[in-house]
Amino acid sequence: GESVGLHLPTLSVQEGDNSIINCAYSNSASDYFIWYKQESGKGPQFIIDIRSNMDKRQGQRVTVLLNKTVKHLSLQIAATQPGDSAVYFCAENTGGFKTIFGAGTRLFVKA
Amino acid sequence: DADVTQTPRNRITKTGKRIMLECSQTKGHDRMYWYRQDPGLGLRLIYYSFDVKDINKGEISDGYSVSRQAQAKFSLSLESAIPNQTALYFCATSDWRRAYNEQFFGPGTRLTVL
């Protein structure tokens, strides 16, 4: 069945280091992928997205990589800051309304 | 960011009680969604609506109902709350004019059913 999963439930990084959060998806028909950030007490917020015709997209301090061959998605955060501490979700959809969310990875940033 | 608001933010109730959660949005989006979030699980879709009075079941609609009487409002009801409906509930919106479905979420309602 369709699923979007994350390799690690928690990730701890030192402030200033780069963070990499991974995600696996199983629906080869998915053509749009999104990363959301959820801070404590708040709803998920859009970080960055990527379409299936791309393999890399960069934002401010964040980069998303898509490997369709192995159905893998990753979020890279450069120079991780305390404010980056949150739960990060990957999500996929097939161009319609239906979005499938992963369980999330909690990122801890150590000062 | 108050584009999508939810009330109440926290609610404790007893088994068997009827509960209504409200969602309002000022984004002008036509599509609205209700999700629940449980520890260790991703967001799961309860109901969604593409327009006023349009209602569609999601993957876990049993025990819930919704109402969309205006474009800006989408309410979720638990007709007779049970303890396993204890969860964090999120409302979201999206714009049909976008080919890809970026959703905008409210701050969530934490519901506890005793």
PDB file of C-alpha atoms in Angstrom:
ATOM      1  CA  GLY A   1       0.000   0.000   0.000  1.00  0.00           C
ATOM      2  CA  GLU A   2       0.970   3.642  -0.077  1.00  0.00           C
ATOM      3  CA  SER A   3       3.236   4.797   2.691  1.00  0.00           C
ATOM      4  CA  VAL A   4       5.624   7.519   3.510  1.00  0.00           C
ATOM      5  CA  GLY A   5       8.075   6.693   6.228  1.00  0.00           C
ATOM      6  CA  LEU A   6      11.097   8.113   7.935  1.00  0.00           C
ATOM      7  CA  HIS A   7      14.279   6.195   8.676  1.00  0.00           C
ATOM      8  CA  LEU A   8      14.862   7.676  12.143  1.00  0.00           C
ATOM      9  CA  PRO A   9      12.329   8.907  14.682  1.00  0.00           C
ATOM     10  CA  THR A  10      14.837  11.284  16.340  1.00  0.00           C
ATOM     11  CA  LEU A  11      17.969  13.090  15.258  1.00  0.00           C
ATOM     12  CA  SER A  12      20.333  15.015  17.515  1.00  0.00           C
ATOM     13  CA  VAL A  13      22.871  17.429  16.035  1.00  0.00           C
ATOM     14  CA  GLN A  14      25.295  19.996  17.341  1.00  0.00           C
ATOM     15  CA  GLU A  15      24.492  23.628  16.703  1.00  0.00           C
ATOM     16  CA  GLY A  16      26.284  24.752  13.577  1.00  0.00           C
ATOM     17  CA  ASP A  17      26.469  21.288  12.039  1.00  0.00           C
ATOM     18  CA  ASN A  18      24.464  20.198   9.031  1.00  0.00           C
ATOM     19  CA  SER A  19      21.363  18.029   9.522  1.00  0.00           C
ATOM     20  CA  ILE A  20      20.064  15.398   7.150  1.00  0.00           C
ATOM     21  CA  ILE A  21      16.568  14.009   7.575  1.00  0.00           C
ATOM     22  CA  ASN A  22      15.584  11.069   5.404  1.00  0.00           C
ATOM     23  CA  CYS A  23      12.291   9.806   4.049  1.00  0.00           C
ATOM     24  CA  ALA A  24      11.241   6.780   2.006  1.00  0.00           C
ATOM     25  CA  TYR A  25       8.129   6.639  -0.124  1.00  0.00           C
ATOM     26  CA  SER A  26       6.489   3.702  -1.824  1.00  0.00           C
ATOM     27  CA  ASN A  27       4.116   5.189  -4.405  1.00  0.00           C
ATOM     28  CA  SER A  28       5.993   5.489  -7.680  1.00  0.00           C
ATOM     29  CA  ALA A  29       3.117   7.580  -9.055  1.00  0.00           C
ATOM     30  CA  SER A  30       3.762  10.361  -6.538  1.00  0.00           C
ATOM     31  CA  ASP A  31       4.981  13.432  -8.370  1.00  0.00           C
ATOM     32  CA  TYR A  32       5.113  16.108  -5.710  1.00  0.00           C
ATOM     33  CA  PHE A  33       6.876  16.035  -2.368  1.00  0.00           C
ATOM     34  CA  ILE A  34       6.781  18.456   0.520  1.00  0.00           C
ATOM     35  CA  TRP A  35       8.688  18.919   3.732  1.00  0.00           C
ATOM     36  CA  TYR A  36       6.856  20.407   6.709  1.00  0.00           C
ATOM     37  CA  LYS A  37       8.224  21.634  10.014  1.00  0.00           C
ATOM     38  CA  GLN A  38       6.137  21.344  13.177  1.00  0.00           C
ATOM     39  CA  GLU A  39       7.233  23.249  16.240  1.00  0.00           C
ATOM     40  CA  SER A  40       5.859  22.446  19.655  1.00  0.00           C
ATOM     41  CA  GLY A  41       2.299  23.695  20.048  1.00  0.00           C
ATOM     42  CA  LYS A  42       1.949  24.662  16.406  1.00  0.00           C
ATOM     43  CA  GLY A  43       0.630  23.216  13.200  1.00  0.00           C
ATOM     44  CA  PRO A  44       2.909  21.968  10.410  1.00  0.00           C
ATOM     45  CA  GLN A  45       4.465  24.701   8.298  1.00  0.00           C
ATOM     46  CA  PHE A  46       5.655  24.358   4.720  1.00  0.00           C
ATOM     47  CA  ILE A  47       9.429  24.400   4.330  1.00  0.00           C
ATOM     48  CA  ILE A  48      10.219  23.357   0.784  1.00  0.00           C
ATOM     49  CA  ASP A  49       8.780  21.252  -2.002  1.00  0.00           C
ATOM     50  CA  ILE A  50      10.046  19.430  -5.050  1.00  0.00           C
ATOM     51  CA  ARG A  51       8.424  17.984  -8.142  1.00  0.00           C
ATOM     52  CA  SER A  52       9.347  14.616  -9.546  1.00  0.00           C
ATOM     53  CA  ASN A  53      10.996  16.132 -12.626  1.00  0.00           C
ATOM     54  CA  MET A  54      13.709  17.546 -10.363  1.00  0.00           C
ATOM     55  CA  ASP A  55      16.321  15.856  -8.197  1.00  0.00           C
ATOM     56  CA  LYS A  56      17.407  18.825  -6.126  1.00  0.00           C
ATOM     57  CA  ARG A  57      15.929  22.066  -4.918  1.00  0.00           C
ATOM     58  CA  GLN A  58      17.463  24.658  -2.636  1.00  0.00           C
ATOM     59  CA  GLY A  59      15.924  27.171  -0.308  1.00  0.00           C
ATOM     60  CA  GLN A  60      17.311  29.326   2.429  1.00  0.00           C
ATOM     61  CA  ARG A  61      19.623  26.980   4.393  1.00  0.00           C
ATOM     62  CA  VAL A  62      17.567  23.979   3.258  1.00  0.00           C
ATOM     63  CA  THR A  63      18.001  21.602   0.360  1.00  0.00           C
ATOM     64  CA  VAL A  64      15.709  18.786  -0.679  1.00  0.00           C
ATOM     65  CA  LEU A  65      17.077  15.855  -2.659  1.00  0.00           C
ATOM     66  CA  LEU A  66      14.897  13.392  -4.521  1.00  0.00           C
ATOM     67  CA  ASN A  67      16.112  10.003  -5.710  1.00  0.00           C
ATOM     68  CA  LYS A  68      13.295   8.415  -7.679  1.00  0.00           C
ATOM     69  CA  THR A  69      15.310   5.297  -8.407  1.00  0.00           C
ATOM     70  CA  VAL A  70      15.242   4.240  -4.768  1.00  0.00           C
ATOM     71  CA  LYS A  71      12.176   6.307  -3.799  1.00  0.00           C
ATOM     72  CA  HIS A  72      14.074   8.372  -1.298  1.00  0.00           C
ATOM     73  CA  LEU A  73      13.730  11.962  -0.209  1.00  0.00           C
ATOM     74  CA  SER A  74      15.985  13.921   2.099  1.00  0.00           C
ATOM     75  CA  LEU A  75      16.015  17.320   3.750  1.00  0.00           C
ATOM     76  CA  GLN A  76      19.353  18.933   4.442  1.00  0.00           C
ATOM     77  CA  ILE A  77      19.569  21.857   6.855  1.00  0.00           C
ATOM     78  CA  ALA A  78      22.809  23.809   6.760  1.00  0.00           C
ATOM     79  CA  ALA A  79      24.342  25.306   9.893  1.00  0.00           C
ATOM     80  CA  THR A  80      21.605  23.974  12.146  1.00  0.00           C
ATOM     81  CA  GLN A  81      20.345  26.449  14.726  1.00  0.00           C
ATOM     82  CA  PRO A  82      18.392  26.000  17.977  1.00  0.00           C
ATOM     83  CA  GLY A  83      15.319  27.368  16.198  1.00  0.00           C
ATOM     84  CA  ASP A  84      15.448  24.398  13.865  1.00  0.00           C
ATOM     85  CA  SER A  85      14.466  22.079  16.701  1.00  0.00           C
ATOM     86  CA  ALA A  86      11.120  20.626  15.656  1.00  0.00           C
ATOM     87  CA  VAL A  87       9.439  17.615  14.104  1.00  0.00           C
ATOM     88  CA  TYR A  88       9.933  17.366  10.354  1.00  0.00           C
ATOM     89  CA  PHE A  89       7.428  15.581   8.107  1.00  0.00           C
ATOM     90  CA  CYS A  90       7.768  14.521   4.541  1.00  0.00           C
ATOM     91  CA  ALA A  91       4.626  14.251   2.473  1.00  0.00           C
ATOM     92  CA  GLU A  92       3.766  13.084  -1.024  1.00  0.00           C
ATOM     93  CA  ASN A  93       0.930  13.510  -3.425  1.00  0.00           C
ATOM     94  CA  THR A  94       0.087  12.681  -6.993  1.00  0.00           C
ATOM     95  CA  GLY A  95      -0.913  16.135  -8.155  1.00  0.00           C
ATOM     96  CA  GLY A  96      -4.385  15.930  -6.686  1.00  0.00           C
ATOM     97  CA  PHE A  97      -5.687  16.793  -3.273  1.00  0.00           C
ATOM     98  CA  LYS A  98      -4.601  13.644  -1.443  1.00  0.00           C
ATOM     99  CA  THR A  99      -1.475  14.090   0.616  1.00  0.00           C
ATOM    100  CA  ILE A 100       0.152  11.242   2.518  1.00  0.00           C
ATOM    101  CA  PHE A 101       2.217  12.271   5.520  1.00  0.00           C
ATOM    102  CA  GLY A 102       5.090  10.450   7.129  1.00  0.00           C
ATOM    103  CA  ALA A 103       5.272   9.901  10.883  1.00  0.00           C
ATOM    104  CA  GLY A 104       7.894  12.603  11.406  1.00  0.00           C
ATOM    105  CA  THR A 105      11.457  12.916  12.694  1.00  0.00           C
ATOM    106  CA  ARG A 106      12.175  14.954  15.783  1.00  0.00           C
ATOM    107  CA  LEU A 107      15.288  17.085  15.419  1.00  0.00           C
ATOM    108  CA  PHE A 108      17.147  18.132  18.582  1.00  0.00           C
ATOM    109  CA  VAL A 109      19.796  20.815  18.294  1.00  0.00           C
ATOM    110  CA  LYS A 110      22.433  20.789  21.017  1.00  0.00           C
ATOM    111  CA  ALA A 111      24.001  24.091  21.972  1.00  0.00           C
TER     112      ALA A 111
ATOM    113  CA  ASP B   1       0.234  33.717  11.460  1.00  0.00           C
ATOM    114  CA  ALA B   2      -3.548  33.703  11.985  1.00  0.00           C
ATOM    115  CA  ASP B   3      -4.625  32.741   8.455  1.00  0.00           C
ATOM    116  CA  VAL B   4      -6.075  29.473   9.768  1.00  0.00           C
ATOM    117  CA  THR B   5      -7.480  29.495  13.286  1.00  0.00           C
ATOM    118  CA  GLN B   6      -8.922  26.733  15.416  1.00  0.00           C
ATOM    119  CA  THR B   7     -11.090  26.839  18.512  1.00  0.00           C
ATOM    120  CA  PRO B   8     -10.802  25.653  21.166  1.00  0.00           C
ATOM    121  CA  ARG B   9      -7.045  25.082  21.438  1.00  0.00           C
ATOM    122  CA  ASN B  10      -7.482  22.595  24.263  1.00  0.00           C
ATOM    123  CA  ARG B  11     -10.497  20.624  25.393  1.00  0.00           C
ATOM    124  CA  ILE B  12     -11.054  17.954  28.017  1.00  0.00           C
ATOM    125  CA  THR B  13     -14.340  16.100  27.885  1.00  0.00           C
ATOM    126  CA  LYS B  14     -15.972  12.907  29.064  1.00  0.00           C
ATOM    127  CA  THR B  15     -16.941   9.782  27.196  1.00  0.00           C
ATOM    128  CA  GLY B  16     -20.296  10.117  25.463  1.00  0.00           C
ATOM    129  CA  LYS B  17     -20.261  13.898  25.185  1.00  0.00           C
ATOM    130  CA  ARG B  18     -20.795  15.702  21.895  1.00  0.00           C
ATOM    131  CA  ILE B  19     -17.889  17.934  20.930  1.00  0.00           C
ATOM    132  CA  MET B  20     -17.489  20.472  18.143  1.00  0.00           C
ATOM    133  CA  LEU B  21     -14.173  21.809  16.908  1.00  0.00           C
ATOM    134  CA  GLU B  22     -14.191  24.942  14.794  1.00  0.00           C
ATOM    135  CA  CYS B  23     -11.887  26.052  11.998  1.00  0.00           C
ATOM    136  CA  SER B  24     -11.839  29.436  10.271  1.00  0.00           C
ATOM    137  CA  GLN B  25      -9.603  30.707   7.505  1.00  0.00           C
ATOM    138  CA  THR B  26      -8.910  34.073   5.912  1.00  0.00           C
ATOM    139  CA  LYS B  27      -6.846  32.724   3.022  1.00  0.00           C
ATOM    140  CA  GLY B  28      -9.803  32.584   0.639  1.00  0.00           C
ATOM    141  CA  HIS B  29      -9.102  28.931  -0.092  1.00  0.00           C
ATOM    142  CA  ASP B  30     -11.881  26.684  -1.273  1.00  0.00           C
ATOM    143  CA  ARG B  31     -10.493  23.408   0.033  1.00  0.00           C
ATOM    144  CA  MET B  32     -10.481  22.530   3.717  1.00  0.00           C
ATOM    145  CA  TYR B  33      -9.407  19.436   5.628  1.00  0.00           C
ATOM    146  CA  TRP B  34      -9.530  17.892   9.072  1.00  0.00           C
ATOM    147  CA  TYR B  35      -6.688  15.662  10.256  1.00  0.00           C
ATOM    148  CA  ARG B  36      -5.853  13.925  13.485  1.00  0.00           C
ATOM    149  CA  GLN B  37      -2.346  13.366  14.761  1.00  0.00           C
ATOM    150  CA  ASP B  38      -1.376  10.638  17.194  1.00  0.00           C
ATOM    151  CA  PRO B  39       2.093  10.082  18.701  1.00  0.00           C
ATOM    152  CA  GLY B  40       4.344   8.203  16.288  1.00  0.00           C
ATOM    153  CA  LEU B  41       1.863   8.429  13.437  1.00  0.00           C
ATOM    154  CA  GLY B  42       1.556  10.805  10.539  1.00  0.00           C
ATOM    155  CA  LEU B  43      -1.403  13.050   9.986  1.00  0.00           C
ATOM    156  CA  ARG B  44      -4.488  11.069   9.037  1.00  0.00           C
ATOM    157  CA  LEU B  45      -7.300  12.569   7.027  1.00  0.00           C
ATOM    158  CA  ILE B  46     -10.745  12.549   8.644  1.00  0.00           C
ATOM    159  CA  TYR B  47     -12.853  14.596   6.230  1.00  0.00           C
ATOM    160  CA  TYR B  48     -12.301  17.096   3.457  1.00  0.00           C
ATOM    161  CA  SER B  49     -14.388  19.640   1.590  1.00  0.00           C
ATOM    162  CA  PHE B  50     -13.809  21.234  -1.796  1.00  0.00           C
ATOM    163  CA  ASP B  51     -16.528  23.855  -1.491  1.00  0.00           C
ATOM    164  CA  VAL B  52     -19.455  24.977   0.604  1.00  0.00           C
ATOM    165  CA  LYS B  53     -21.679  21.998   1.457  1.00  0.00           C
ATOM    166  CA  ASP B  54     -19.301  19.599  -0.264  1.00  0.00           C
ATOM    167  CA  ILE B  55     -18.307  16.843   2.172  1.00  0.00           C
ATOM    168  CA  ASN B  56     -16.046  13.841   1.570  1.00  0.00           C
ATOM    169  CA  LYS B  57     -14.854  11.101   3.886  1.00  0.00           C
ATOM    170  CA  GLY B  58     -11.200  10.592   4.516  1.00  0.00           C
ATOM    171  CA  GLU B  59      -9.464   7.472   5.753  1.00  0.00           C
ATOM    172  CA  ILE B  60     -10.748   7.599   9.367  1.00  0.00           C
ATOM    173  CA  SER B  61     -14.189   9.246   9.269  1.00  0.00           C
ATOM    174  CA  ASP B  62     -16.027   6.821  11.589  1.00  0.00           C
ATOM    175  CA  GLY B  63     -17.226   8.568  14.747  1.00  0.00           C
ATOM    176  CA  TYR B  64     -16.856  12.039  13.216  1.00  0.00           C
ATOM    177  CA  SER B  65     -19.000  14.396  11.178  1.00  0.00           C
ATOM    178  CA  VAL B  66     -18.329  17.768   9.575  1.00  0.00           C
ATOM    179  CA  SER B  67     -20.171  20.825   8.372  1.00  0.00           C
ATOM    180  CA  ARG B  68     -19.171  23.394   5.731  1.00  0.00           C
ATOM    181  CA  GLN B  69     -21.814  26.114   5.732  1.00  0.00           C
ATOM    182  CA  ALA B  70     -19.471  28.870   4.555  1.00  0.00           C
ATOM    183  CA  GLN B  71     -16.274  28.939   2.545  1.00  0.00           C
ATOM    184  CA  ALA B  72     -14.269  30.233   5.477  1.00  0.00           C
ATOM    185  CA  LYS B  73     -15.519  27.760   8.093  1.00  0.00           C
ATOM    186  CA  PHE B  74     -15.269  24.007   8.508  1.00  0.00           C
ATOM    187  CA  SER B  75     -16.383  22.386  11.751  1.00  0.00           C
ATOM    188  CA  LEU B  76     -15.666  18.893  13.034  1.00  0.00           C
ATOM    189  CA  SER B  77     -18.028  17.120  15.431  1.00  0.00           C
ATOM    190  CA  LEU B  78     -17.595  14.070  17.600  1.00  0.00           C
ATOM    191  CA  GLU B  79     -21.148  12.874  18.150  1.00  0.00           C
ATOM    192  CA  SER B  80     -20.307  10.717  21.157  1.00  0.00           C
ATOM    193  CA  ALA B  81     -16.700  11.081  22.192  1.00  0.00           C
ATOM    194  CA  ILE B  82     -14.678   8.019  23.191  1.00  0.00           C
ATOM    195  CA  PRO B  83     -11.215   7.814  24.775  1.00  0.00           C
ATOM    196  CA  ASN B  84      -9.452   6.634  21.611  1.00  0.00           C
ATOM    197  CA  GLN B  85     -10.427   9.931  19.995  1.00  0.00           C
ATOM    198  CA  THR B  86      -7.945  11.619  22.290  1.00  0.00           C
ATOM    199  CA  ALA B  87      -5.542  13.242  19.845  1.00  0.00           C
ATOM    200  CA  LEU B  88      -4.305  16.465  18.312  1.00  0.00           C
ATOM    201  CA  TYR B  89      -6.633  17.727  15.590  1.00  0.00           C
ATOM    202  CA  PHE B  90      -5.556  19.962  12.735  1.00  0.00           C
ATOM    203  CA  CYS B  91      -7.524  21.895  10.190  1.00  0.00           C
ATOM    204  CA  ALA B  92      -5.863  22.749   6.871  1.00  0.00           C
ATOM    205  CA  THR B  93      -6.683  24.631   3.693  1.00  0.00           C
ATOM    206  CA  SER B  94      -5.458  24.595   0.116  1.00  0.00           C
ATOM    207  CA  ASP B  95      -6.106  26.480  -3.104  1.00  0.00           C
ATOM    208  CA  TRP B  96      -7.604  24.516  -6.025  1.00  0.00           C
ATOM    209  CA  ARG B  97      -5.849  26.796  -8.495  1.00  0.00           C
ATOM    210  CA  ARG B  98      -2.496  25.372  -7.530  1.00  0.00           C
ATOM    211  CA  ALA B  99      -1.676  22.224  -9.453  1.00  0.00           C
ATOM    212  CA  TYR B 100       0.098  20.828  -6.443  1.00  0.00           C
ATOM    213  CA  ASN B 101      -1.446  20.589  -3.064  1.00  0.00           C
ATOM    214  CA  GLU B 102       0.449  22.713  -0.578  1.00  0.00           C
ATOM    215  CA  GLN B 103      -1.656  22.796   2.570  1.00  0.00           C
ATOM    216  CA  PHE B 104      -1.755  25.485   5.249  1.00  0.00           C
ATOM    217  CA  PHE B 105      -2.410  24.292   8.770  1.00  0.00           C
ATOM    218  CA  GLY B 106      -4.050  25.767  11.829  1.00  0.00           C
ATOM    219  CA  PRO B 107      -2.383  25.619  15.265  1.00  0.00           C
ATOM    220  CA  GLY B 108      -4.241  22.492  16.316  1.00  0.00           C
ATOM    221  CA  THR B 109      -6.750  21.482  18.992  1.00  0.00           C
ATOM    222  CA  ARG B 110      -5.647  19.117  21.709  1.00  0.00           C
ATOM    223  CA  LEU B 111      -8.622  16.954  22.682  1.00  0.00           C
ATOM    224  CA  THR B 112      -8.667  14.653  25.677  1.00  0.00           C
ATOM    225  CA  VAL B 113     -11.563  12.269  26.197  1.00  0.00           C
ATOM    226  CA  LEU B 114     -11.743  10.804  29.694  1.00  0.00           C
TER     227      LEU B 114
END
